[in-house]
CSV table of C-alpha atoms in Angstrom, one decimal:
chain,number,residue,atom,x,y,z
A,1,UNK,CA,-44.7,-11.5,-122.1
A,2,UNK,CA,-44.3,-9.2,-118.2
A,3,UNK,CA,-41.6,-9.6,-115.2
A,4,UNK,CA,-40.2,-8.2,-112.2
A,5,UNK,CA,-36.9,-8.1,-110.9
A,6,UNK,CA,-36.1,-7.1,-107.9
A,7,UNK,CA,-32.6,-6.4,-107.7
A,8,UNK,CA,-32.2,-7.4,-103.5
A,9,UNK,CA,-33.7,-10.8,-101.6
A,10,UNK,CA,-32.7,-8.5,-98.5
A,11,UNK,CA,-32.2,-5.7,-96.9
A,12,UNK,CA,-30.4,-4.0,-94.6
A,13,UNK,CA,-31.0,-0.8,-92.5
A,14,UNK,CA,-30.8,1.6,-88.6
A,15,UNK,CA,-34.1,3.1,-87.2
A,16,UNK,CA,-34.0,6.3,-88.5
A,17,UNK,CA,-31.9,5.8,-91.9
A,18,UNK,CA,-33.1,5.3,-95.2
A,19,UNK,CA,-34.3,2.5,-97.3
A,20,UNK,CA,-33.9,1.9,-100.8
A,21,UNK,CA,-35.8,-0.8,-101.8
A,22,UNK,CA,-35.4,-2.5,-106.3
A,23,UNK,CA,-37.8,-3.2,-108.9
A,24,UNK,CA,-37.0,-3.7,-112.3
A,25,UNK,CA,-39.7,-5.0,-114.9
A,26,UNK,CA,-40.1,-5.6,-118.7
A,27,UNK,CA,-43.4,-5.1,-120.3
A,28,UNK,CA,-44.4,-5.7,-124.1
A,29,UNK,CA,-47.4,-2.8,-123.2
A,30,UNK,CA,-47.6,0.9,-120.7
A,31,UNK,CA,-47.2,-0.8,-117.2
A,32,UNK,CA,-49.1,-0.1,-114.0
A,33,UNK,CA,-47.0,-0.7,-111.4
A,34,UNK,CA,-47.6,-1.4,-108.0
A,35,UNK,CA,-45.2,-2.1,-104.6
A,36,UNK,CA,-47.2,-4.2,-102.0
A,37,UNK,CA,-45.7,-4.9,-98.2
A,38,UNK,CA,-46.4,-8.0,-97.0
A,39,UNK,CA,-45.9,-8.5,-93.0
A,40,UNK,CA,-45.7,-11.7,-91.0
A,41,UNK,CA,-49.1,-13.9,-91.6
A,42,UNK,CA,-51.1,-10.7,-93.0
A,43,UNK,CA,-52.1,-10.7,-96.5
A,44,UNK,CA,-50.3,-7.4,-99.2
A,45,UNK,CA,-51.9,-4.0,-98.0
A,46,UNK,CA,-51.2,-1.5,-101.7
A,47,UNK,CA,-48.2,0.9,-100.3
A,48,UNK,CA,-48.6,2.7,-104.3
A,49,UNK,CA,-49.0,2.4,-107.5
A,50,UNK,CA,-48.5,4.2,-110.7
A,51,UNK,CA,-50.7,4.8,-113.4
A,52,UNK,CA,-49.3,6.5,-116.6
A,53,UNK,CA,-49.7,10.1,-113.9
A,54,UNK,CA,-47.0,11.5,-112.8
A,55,UNK,CA,-43.6,9.4,-112.2
A,56,UNK,CA,-42.9,10.3,-108.2
A,57,UNK,CA,-46.3,8.5,-106.7
A,58,UNK,CA,-46.3,9.0,-102.9
A,59,UNK,CA,-47.6,6.4,-101.0
A,60,UNK,CA,-48.5,5.5,-97.5
A,61,UNK,CA,-46.0,5.6,-94.5
A,62,UNK,CA,-44.2,7.6,-96.1
A,63,UNK,CA,-43.5,5.8,-98.6
A,64,UNK,CA,-42.5,7.2,-102.4
A,65,UNK,CA,-40.9,4.8,-106.0
A,66,UNK,CA,-40.2,6.6,-108.6
A,67,UNK,CA,-41.0,5.6,-112.4
A,68,UNK,CA,-37.7,6.3,-114.8
A,69,UNK,CA,-38.9,4.6,-118.4
A,70,UNK,CA,-35.3,4.5,-119.8
A,71,UNK,CA,-34.0,2.3,-116.8
A,72,UNK,CA,-36.8,0.9,-116.5
A,73,UNK,CA,-37.0,1.0,-112.9
A,74,UNK,CA,-39.3,2.1,-109.9
A,75,UNK,CA,-38.3,2.2,-106.7
A,76,UNK,CA,-39.2,3.1,-103.4
A,77,UNK,CA,-37.6,4.9,-101.4
A,78,UNK,CA,-38.2,6.0,-97.3
A,79,UNK,CA,-36.2,9.2,-96.0
A,80,UNK,CA,-36.5,7.2,-92.3
A,81,UNK,CA,-36.5,3.9,-91.7
A,82,UNK,CA,-39.4,2.7,-88.3
A,83,UNK,CA,-39.5,-0.1,-86.8
A,84,UNK,CA,-42.8,-1.1,-88.1
A,85,UNK,CA,-41.0,-0.8,-91.9
A,86,UNK,CA,-40.0,-4.5,-91.4
A,87,UNK,CA,-40.9,-6.6,-93.8
A,88,UNK,CA,-42.0,-7.9,-97.2
A,89,UNK,CA,-42.1,-5.8,-100.2
A,90,UNK,CA,-43.3,-7.1,-103.5
A,91,UNK,CA,-42.6,-4.4,-106.7
A,92,UNK,CA,-45.2,-5.6,-108.6
A,93,UNK,CA,-46.3,-5.4,-112.6
A,94,UNK,CA,-49.4,-4.8,-114.7
A,95,UNK,CA,-49.1,-4.6,-117.9
A,96,UNK,CA,-51.0,-7.0,-120.3
A,97,UNK,CA,-55.3,-7.4,-120.9
A,98,UNK,CA,-57.2,-9.7,-118.3
A,99,UNK,CA,-55.8,-7.5,-115.1
A,100,UNK,CA,-52.6,-10.0,-114.5
A,101,UNK,CA,-50.5,-9.2,-111.8
A,102,UNK,CA,-46.8,-11.1,-111.8
A,103,UNK,CA,-44.5,-10.6,-108.7
A,104,UNK,CA,-41.3,-10.1,-107.9
A,105,UNK,CA,-40.2,-12.3,-105.4
A,106,UNK,CA,-39.7,-10.1,-102.5
A,107,UNK,CA,-37.7,-7.4,-101.0
A,108,UNK,CA,-37.3,-8.9,-96.7
A,109,UNK,CA,-36.5,-4.9,-94.7
A,110,UNK,CA,-34.9,-5.6,-91.8
A,111,UNK,CA,-34.9,-2.6,-90.0
A,112,UNK,CA,-32.4,-1.9,-86.7
A,113,UNK,CA,-32.5,-0.5,-83.0
B,1,UNK,CA,-65.2,-0.4,-95.9
B,2,UNK,CA,-64.4,-3.5,-95.5
B,3,UNK,CA,-61.4,-5.8,-96.8
B,4,UNK,CA,-61.8,-9.1,-98.3
B,5,UNK,CA,-62.4,-11.8,-95.5
B,6,UNK,CA,-60.7,-15.1,-96.0
B,7,UNK,CA,-61.6,-18.7,-93.6
B,8,UNK,CA,-59.6,-20.3,-92.2
B,9,UNK,CA,-57.0,-18.9,-91.1
B,10,UNK,CA,-55.1,-21.6,-90.4
B,11,UNK,CA,-55.2,-25.5,-92.0
B,12,UNK,CA,-53.3,-28.5,-91.2
B,13,UNK,CA,-54.1,-31.7,-93.1
B,14,UNK,CA,-52.5,-35.1,-94.1
B,15,UNK,CA,-52.0,-36.1,-97.7
B,16,UNK,CA,-54.2,-36.8,-99.8
B,17,UNK,CA,-57.2,-35.3,-97.6
B,18,UNK,CA,-59.8,-32.7,-98.8
B,19,UNK,CA,-59.5,-29.3,-98.5
B,20,UNK,CA,-61.9,-26.3,-98.7
B,21,UNK,CA,-61.3,-22.1,-98.2
B,22,UNK,CA,-63.8,-20.0,-98.4
B,23,UNK,CA,-63.2,-16.3,-100.2
B,24,UNK,CA,-65.6,-12.6,-99.8
B,25,UNK,CA,-64.5,-9.9,-101.4
B,26,UNK,CA,-65.1,-6.2,-100.3
B,27,UNK,CA,-68.0,-5.4,-101.4
B,28,UNK,CA,-69.4,-4.6,-105.6
B,29,UNK,CA,-65.9,-5.6,-106.4
B,30,UNK,CA,-66.7,-8.0,-109.7
B,31,UNK,CA,-63.2,-9.7,-109.9
B,32,UNK,CA,-62.5,-12.1,-108.0
B,33,UNK,CA,-59.3,-13.3,-107.5
B,34,UNK,CA,-57.6,-16.3,-105.2
B,35,UNK,CA,-53.6,-17.2,-105.5
B,36,UNK,CA,-50.9,-19.6,-104.4
B,37,UNK,CA,-47.7,-18.8,-102.1
B,38,UNK,CA,-45.3,-20.7,-101.3
B,39,UNK,CA,-42.9,-19.7,-98.6
B,40,UNK,CA,-40.1,-17.5,-100.0
B,41,UNK,CA,-41.9,-16.9,-103.0
B,42,UNK,CA,-43.8,-13.5,-104.3
B,43,UNK,CA,-48.0,-14.8,-105.1
B,44,UNK,CA,-48.8,-16.6,-107.9
B,45,UNK,CA,-51.9,-17.2,-109.5
B,46,UNK,CA,-54.7,-19.0,-109.9
B,47,UNK,CA,-58.1,-18.7,-111.3
B,48,UNK,CA,-59.4,-14.8,-111.8
B,49,UNK,CA,-62.9,-14.7,-112.2
B,50,UNK,CA,-65.0,-12.0,-114.0
B,51,UNK,CA,-68.7,-12.1,-111.9
B,52,UNK,CA,-69.4,-15.3,-112.0
B,53,UNK,CA,-67.9,-17.3,-115.3
B,54,UNK,CA,-63.6,-17.1,-115.3
B,55,UNK,CA,-61.4,-15.6,-117.1
B,56,UNK,CA,-58.3,-16.9,-116.0
B,57,UNK,CA,-57.5,-20.5,-115.2
B,58,UNK,CA,-54.3,-21.7,-116.8
B,59,UNK,CA,-52.2,-21.2,-113.6
B,60,UNK,CA,-54.5,-24.1,-111.8
B,61,UNK,CA,-54.1,-28.3,-111.7
B,62,UNK,CA,-57.0,-29.2,-112.7
B,63,UNK,CA,-56.6,-32.6,-111.6
B,64,UNK,CA,-56.4,-31.6,-108.3
B,65,UNK,CA,-58.1,-28.1,-107.2
B,66,UNK,CA,-61.2,-26.5,-108.3
B,67,UNK,CA,-63.2,-23.1,-107.8
B,68,UNK,CA,-66.5,-21.8,-107.5
B,69,UNK,CA,-67.4,-18.1,-107.5
B,70,UNK,CA,-71.2,-18.1,-107.4
B,71,UNK,CA,-73.6,-15.7,-107.6
B,72,UNK,CA,-70.9,-13.7,-108.6
B,73,UNK,CA,-70.2,-12.6,-105.1
B,74,UNK,CA,-68.7,-15.2,-102.4
B,75,UNK,CA,-65.7,-18.4,-104.0
B,76,UNK,CA,-64.5,-21.9,-102.8
B,77,UNK,CA,-60.9,-22.9,-103.8
B,78,UNK,CA,-60.9,-26.4,-103.6
B,79,UNK,CA,-57.8,-29.1,-103.3
B,80,UNK,CA,-58.6,-32.7,-103.5
B,81,UNK,CA,-56.2,-35.0,-103.2
B,82,UNK,CA,-53.6,-32.5,-101.1
B,83,UNK,CA,-50.2,-33.3,-101.8
B,84,UNK,CA,-46.9,-32.4,-100.4
B,85,UNK,CA,-46.1,-29.4,-102.3
B,86,UNK,CA,-49.7,-27.2,-101.9
B,87,UNK,CA,-48.3,-25.9,-98.5
B,88,UNK,CA,-48.5,-22.8,-99.1
B,89,UNK,CA,-50.7,-19.7,-98.4
B,90,UNK,CA,-53.4,-19.0,-100.5
B,91,UNK,CA,-54.6,-15.9,-100.2
B,92,UNK,CA,-57.5,-13.7,-102.3
B,93,UNK,CA,-58.1,-10.2,-103.5
B,94,UNK,CA,-60.5,-8.7,-105.7
B,95,UNK,CA,-60.8,-5.8,-107.6
B,96,UNK,CA,-63.6,-3.5,-108.9
B,97,UNK,CA,-63.2,-4.0,-112.6
B,98,UNK,CA,-61.2,-6.1,-113.9
B,99,UNK,CA,-59.6,-6.4,-116.9
B,100,UNK,CA,-57.6,-2.9,-117.4
B,101,UNK,CA,-54.3,-2.3,-116.1
B,102,UNK,CA,-55.3,0.0,-113.3
B,103,UNK,CA,-57.4,-1.6,-111.3
B,104,UNK,CA,-56.5,-1.8,-108.0
B,105,UNK,CA,-56.8,-5.5,-106.2
B,106,UNK,CA,-57.0,-5.7,-102.8
B,107,UNK,CA,-55.9,-8.7,-100.8
B,108,UNK,CA,-57.0,-10.7,-98.1
B,109,UNK,CA,-55.7,-11.5,-94.9
B,110,UNK,CA,-54.2,-15.6,-96.7
B,111,UNK,CA,-55.1,-19.4,-95.0
B,112,UNK,CA,-51.4,-20.6,-94.2
B,113,UNK,CA,-51.9,-24.8,-95.7
B,114,UNK,CA,-50.1,-27.1,-94.4
B,115,UNK,CA,-49.5,-30.3,-95.7
B,116,UNK,CA,-47.9,-33.1,-94.0
């Protein structure tokens, strides 16, 4: 069994300040972990993925995430928020055979000017 | 590289009517997925195809939902008859291989269905 918990349903930041989106997972297998972003009325876009290589993963648009096995966490960060970062972010785990994704509940990010 | 294409983008129907959604995956991708995303929630897998065979349809309400992937490329998802609770965004995704955790799924823009 696998599950994902995104610890904040909403995050509000000012433009130019750091962004932190928290994610905890559980999996019976060695997981692959993903962060996807969804802008309004758009599909899901892959930001980055962890697949058991380097624990610090760099993605698109300045985002990065760190896999911490001891804490079962995969938090997403960006040093400086931009207005275009306003969107919903999903943490996703894939730890089972068959490539079955389990999505977190999502974190909606608001960026204030 | 072209992404996953879906149509229509929006559909409004009345309950008990039928509706169909179409998906064209990324060229060469063997695995195709249909997800349902209800407002405020993460996507939920409805059905997964490997080429033109069904791998997982355990979450598909088979009394009203059906899907097919002819020739292992395009796919259609049908709802008949629709219920109010089917109002959601229907997302199609594809991946190169399927069956391994490291395989990345690429998503289309989705079809927003409103059932009145």
